[in-house]
């Protein structure tokens, strides 16, 4: 397989994933997360149900498709900070930049999207899990960066 073919295949996969996510989000905001089925998303996106589940193993991932970014962003900010910059300063700088660009991962979403999240106990619970994972990743990174023991409260 040539490089061109591999590149086109990856592009098609990204486009299909985004189309499924966009379709699901539209349906969730129109009817509520709990009321929409995977089969309905597949039909609306004109793909097989298995295609949806191949890209999104959990229904919640369709609404929170940036889950990897949510859970790793703080830790990556601390890991990638310039030498001599404190973790707190790096996190503040990254947060202010996210606010400036109205980043949805930092909480900037449409009122309809925010309402969809708030109205769904399933999504609220999943979002809490993601925040817990984000906190754990940041704690691990800080522990490594400071050579502290895992039980060190500082």
mmCIF file of C-alpha atoms in Angstrom:
data_model
loop_
_atom_site.group_PDB
_atom_site.id
_atom_site.type_symbol
_atom_site.label_atom_id
_atom_site.label_comp_id
_atom_site.label_asym_id
_atom_site.label_seq_id
_atom_site.Cartn_x
_atom_site.Cartn_y
_atom_site.Cartn_z
ATOM 1 C CA UNK A 1 0.000 0.000 0.000
ATOM 2 C CA UNK A 2 1.414 3.361 -0.993
ATOM 3 C CA UNK A 3 1.745 6.396 1.225
ATOM 4 C CA UNK A 4 -0.966 8.178 -0.785
ATOM 5 C CA UNK A 5 -3.440 5.317 -0.238
ATOM 6 C CA UNK A 6 -2.689 5.191 3.499
ATOM 7 C CA UNK A 7 -3.145 8.958 3.747
ATOM 8 C CA UNK A 8 -6.474 8.858 1.923
ATOM 9 C CA UNK A 9 -7.690 5.966 4.070
ATOM 10 C CA UNK A 10 -6.847 7.847 7.276
ATOM 11 C CA UNK A 11 -8.534 10.988 5.942
ATOM 12 C CA UNK A 12 -11.680 8.995 5.129
ATOM 13 C CA UNK A 13 -11.664 7.462 8.619
ATOM 14 C CA UNK A 14 -11.361 10.898 10.265
ATOM 15 C CA UNK A 15 -14.138 12.270 8.064
ATOM 16 C CA UNK A 16 -16.431 9.326 8.835
ATOM 17 C CA UNK A 17 -15.743 9.615 12.562
ATOM 18 C CA UNK A 18 -16.470 13.358 12.517
ATOM 19 C CA UNK A 19 -19.648 12.880 10.492
ATOM 20 C CA UNK A 20 -20.937 10.253 12.928
ATOM 21 C CA UNK A 21 -20.066 12.470 15.903
ATOM 22 C CA UNK A 22 -21.742 15.517 14.344
ATOM 23 C CA UNK A 23 -24.860 13.513 13.497
ATOM 24 C CA UNK A 24 -25.071 12.067 17.004
ATOM 25 C CA UNK A 25 -24.562 15.459 18.651
ATOM 26 C CA UNK A 26 -27.315 16.995 16.510
ATOM 27 C CA UNK A 27 -29.731 14.200 17.441
ATOM 28 C CA UNK A 28 -28.789 14.367 21.120
ATOM 29 C CA UNK A 29 -29.383 18.120 21.240
ATOM 30 C CA UNK A 30 -32.706 17.791 19.406
ATOM 31 C CA UNK A 31 -34.135 14.881 21.403
ATOM 32 C CA UNK A 32 -31.935 14.346 24.452
ATOM 33 C CA UNK A 33 -29.098 11.895 24.938
ATOM 34 C CA UNK A 34 -31.157 9.181 26.593
ATOM 35 C CA UNK A 35 -33.838 9.223 23.849
ATOM 36 C CA UNK A 36 -31.489 8.546 20.918
ATOM 37 C CA UNK A 37 -30.296 5.033 20.053
ATOM 38 C CA UNK A 38 -27.118 3.931 18.335
ATOM 39 C CA UNK A 39 -29.273 2.462 15.551
ATOM 40 C CA UNK A 40 -30.922 5.847 14.992
ATOM 41 C CA UNK A 41 -27.526 7.529 14.808
ATOM 42 C CA UNK A 42 -26.314 4.943 12.290
ATOM 43 C CA UNK A 43 -29.391 5.441 10.129
ATOM 44 C CA UNK A 44 -29.117 9.234 10.216
ATOM 45 C CA UNK A 45 -25.384 9.058 9.439
ATOM 46 C CA UNK A 46 -25.989 6.477 6.688
ATOM 47 C CA UNK A 47 -23.556 3.973 8.143
ATOM 48 C CA UNK A 48 -23.925 0.554 9.732
ATOM 49 C CA UNK A 49 -24.557 0.323 13.465
ATOM 50 C CA UNK A 50 -21.270 -1.608 13.729
ATOM 51 C CA UNK A 51 -19.452 1.330 12.106
ATOM 52 C CA UNK A 52 -20.746 3.625 14.850
ATOM 53 C CA UNK A 53 -19.633 1.255 17.596
ATOM 54 C CA UNK A 54 -16.244 0.691 15.926
ATOM 55 C CA UNK A 55 -15.532 4.415 16.137
ATOM 56 C CA UNK A 56 -17.317 5.000 19.454
ATOM 57 C CA UNK A 57 -17.368 1.966 21.795
ATOM 58 C CA UNK A 58 -19.505 3.848 24.356
ATOM 59 C CA UNK A 59 -22.568 5.889 23.497
ATOM 60 C CA UNK A 60 -21.268 8.625 25.808
ATOM 61 C CA UNK A 61 -18.165 8.937 23.613
ATOM 62 C CA UNK A 62 -20.396 10.182 20.797
ATOM 63 C CA UNK A 63 -21.285 13.242 22.863
ATOM 64 C CA UNK A 64 -17.918 13.582 24.586
ATOM 65 C CA UNK A 65 -15.709 12.664 21.653
ATOM 66 C CA UNK A 66 -12.818 14.775 22.936
ATOM 67 C CA UNK A 67 -12.476 12.529 25.992
ATOM 68 C CA UNK A 68 -8.774 11.874 25.388
ATOM 69 C CA UNK A 69 -8.063 15.600 25.222
ATOM 70 C CA UNK A 70 -10.149 16.187 28.351
ATOM 71 C CA UNK A 71 -8.218 13.610 30.345
ATOM 72 C CA UNK A 72 -4.687 14.399 29.137
ATOM 73 C CA UNK A 73 -4.534 18.159 28.461
ATOM 74 C CA UNK A 74 -3.477 19.293 31.943
ATOM 75 C CA UNK A 75 -0.815 16.615 32.290
ATOM 76 C CA UNK A 76 0.547 17.365 28.801
ATOM 77 C CA UNK A 77 0.678 21.073 29.651
ATOM 78 C CA UNK A 78 2.780 20.369 32.740
ATOM 79 C CA UNK A 79 4.996 17.872 30.907
ATOM 80 C CA UNK A 80 5.592 20.254 28.016
ATOM 81 C CA UNK A 81 6.238 23.426 29.966
ATOM 82 C CA UNK A 82 9.509 25.275 29.439
ATOM 83 C CA UNK A 83 12.339 24.654 31.880
ATOM 84 C CA UNK A 84 11.966 26.928 34.877
ATOM 85 C CA UNK A 85 8.238 27.542 34.450
ATOM 86 C CA UNK A 86 6.153 26.357 37.392
ATOM 87 C CA UNK A 87 3.374 23.861 36.821
ATOM 88 C CA UNK A 88 0.865 26.394 38.126
ATOM 89 C CA UNK A 89 2.049 29.085 35.723
ATOM 90 C CA UNK A 90 1.942 26.648 32.780
ATOM 91 C CA UNK A 91 -1.600 25.575 33.679
ATOM 92 C CA UNK A 92 -2.719 29.188 34.068
ATOM 93 C CA UNK A 93 -1.175 30.136 30.727
ATOM 94 C CA UNK A 94 -2.863 27.187 28.984
ATOM 95 C CA UNK A 95 -6.200 27.965 30.604
ATOM 96 C CA UNK A 96 -6.098 31.619 29.572
ATOM 97 C CA UNK A 97 -5.250 30.569 26.011
ATOM 98 C CA UNK A 98 -8.204 28.148 26.028
ATOM 99 C CA UNK A 99 -10.496 30.913 27.273
ATOM 100 C CA UNK A 100 -9.191 33.240 24.561
ATOM 101 C CA UNK A 101 -10.028 30.751 21.807
ATOM 102 C CA UNK A 102 -13.318 29.676 23.454
ATOM 103 C CA UNK A 103 -12.149 26.075 23.551
ATOM 104 C CA UNK A 104 -15.072 23.655 24.084
ATOM 105 C CA UNK A 105 -12.841 21.389 26.193
ATOM 106 C CA UNK A 106 -12.391 24.297 28.622
ATOM 107 C CA UNK A 107 -16.154 24.596 28.985
ATOM 108 C CA UNK A 108 -17.102 26.818 26.071
ATOM 109 C CA UNK A 109 -19.985 25.154 24.321
ATOM 110 C CA UNK A 110 -23.329 26.220 23.019
ATOM 111 C CA UNK A 111 -26.150 26.617 25.536
ATOM 112 C CA UNK A 112 -27.911 23.710 23.798
ATOM 113 C CA UNK A 113 -24.907 21.433 24.226
ATOM 114 C CA UNK A 114 -24.474 22.436 27.869
ATOM 115 C CA UNK A 115 -28.180 21.777 28.472
ATOM 116 C CA UNK A 116 -27.900 18.354 26.812
ATOM 117 C CA UNK A 117 -25.041 17.462 29.181
ATOM 118 C CA UNK A 118 -26.833 18.782 32.252
ATOM 119 C CA UNK A 119 -30.090 17.007 31.375
ATOM 120 C CA UNK A 120 -28.446 13.602 31.012
ATOM 121 C CA UNK A 121 -27.515 11.666 34.157
ATOM 122 C CA UNK A 122 -25.435 9.333 31.965
ATOM 123 C CA UNK A 123 -23.400 12.160 30.440
ATOM 124 C CA UNK A 124 -23.039 13.939 33.767
ATOM 125 C CA UNK A 125 -21.623 10.747 35.298
ATOM 126 C CA UNK A 126 -19.288 10.180 32.335
ATOM 127 C CA UNK A 127 -18.064 13.770 32.493
ATOM 128 C CA UNK A 128 -17.318 13.276 36.206
ATOM 129 C CA UNK A 129 -15.315 10.134 35.334
ATOM 130 C CA UNK A 130 -13.347 12.102 32.738
ATOM 131 C CA UNK A 131 -12.606 14.854 35.257
ATOM 132 C CA UNK A 132 -11.421 12.223 37.750
ATOM 133 C CA UNK A 133 -9.146 10.686 35.086
ATOM 134 C CA UNK A 134 -7.822 14.150 34.234
ATOM 135 C CA UNK A 135 -7.055 14.774 37.912
ATOM 136 C CA UNK A 136 -5.267 11.425 38.222
ATOM 137 C CA UNK A 137 -3.171 12.086 35.091
ATOM 138 C CA UNK A 138 -2.175 15.507 36.400
ATOM 139 C CA UNK A 139 -1.356 14.092 39.852
ATOM 140 C CA UNK A 140 0.824 11.387 38.259
ATOM 141 C CA UNK A 141 2.647 13.986 36.172
ATOM 142 C CA UNK A 142 3.216 16.270 39.159
ATOM 143 C CA UNK A 143 4.427 13.324 41.242
ATOM 144 C CA UNK A 144 6.946 12.442 38.555
ATOM 145 C CA UNK A 145 8.016 16.060 37.983
ATOM 146 C CA UNK A 146 8.636 16.659 41.680
ATOM 147 C CA UNK A 147 10.012 13.201 42.507
ATOM 148 C CA UNK A 148 7.437 13.045 45.292
ATOM 149 C CA UNK A 149 6.018 9.853 46.680
ATOM 150 C CA UNK A 150 2.398 9.154 45.674
ATOM 151 C CA UNK A 151 1.184 9.773 49.257
ATOM 152 C CA UNK A 152 2.954 13.159 49.557
ATOM 153 C CA UNK A 153 0.209 15.754 50.141
ATOM 154 C CA UNK A 154 2.306 18.580 48.654
#
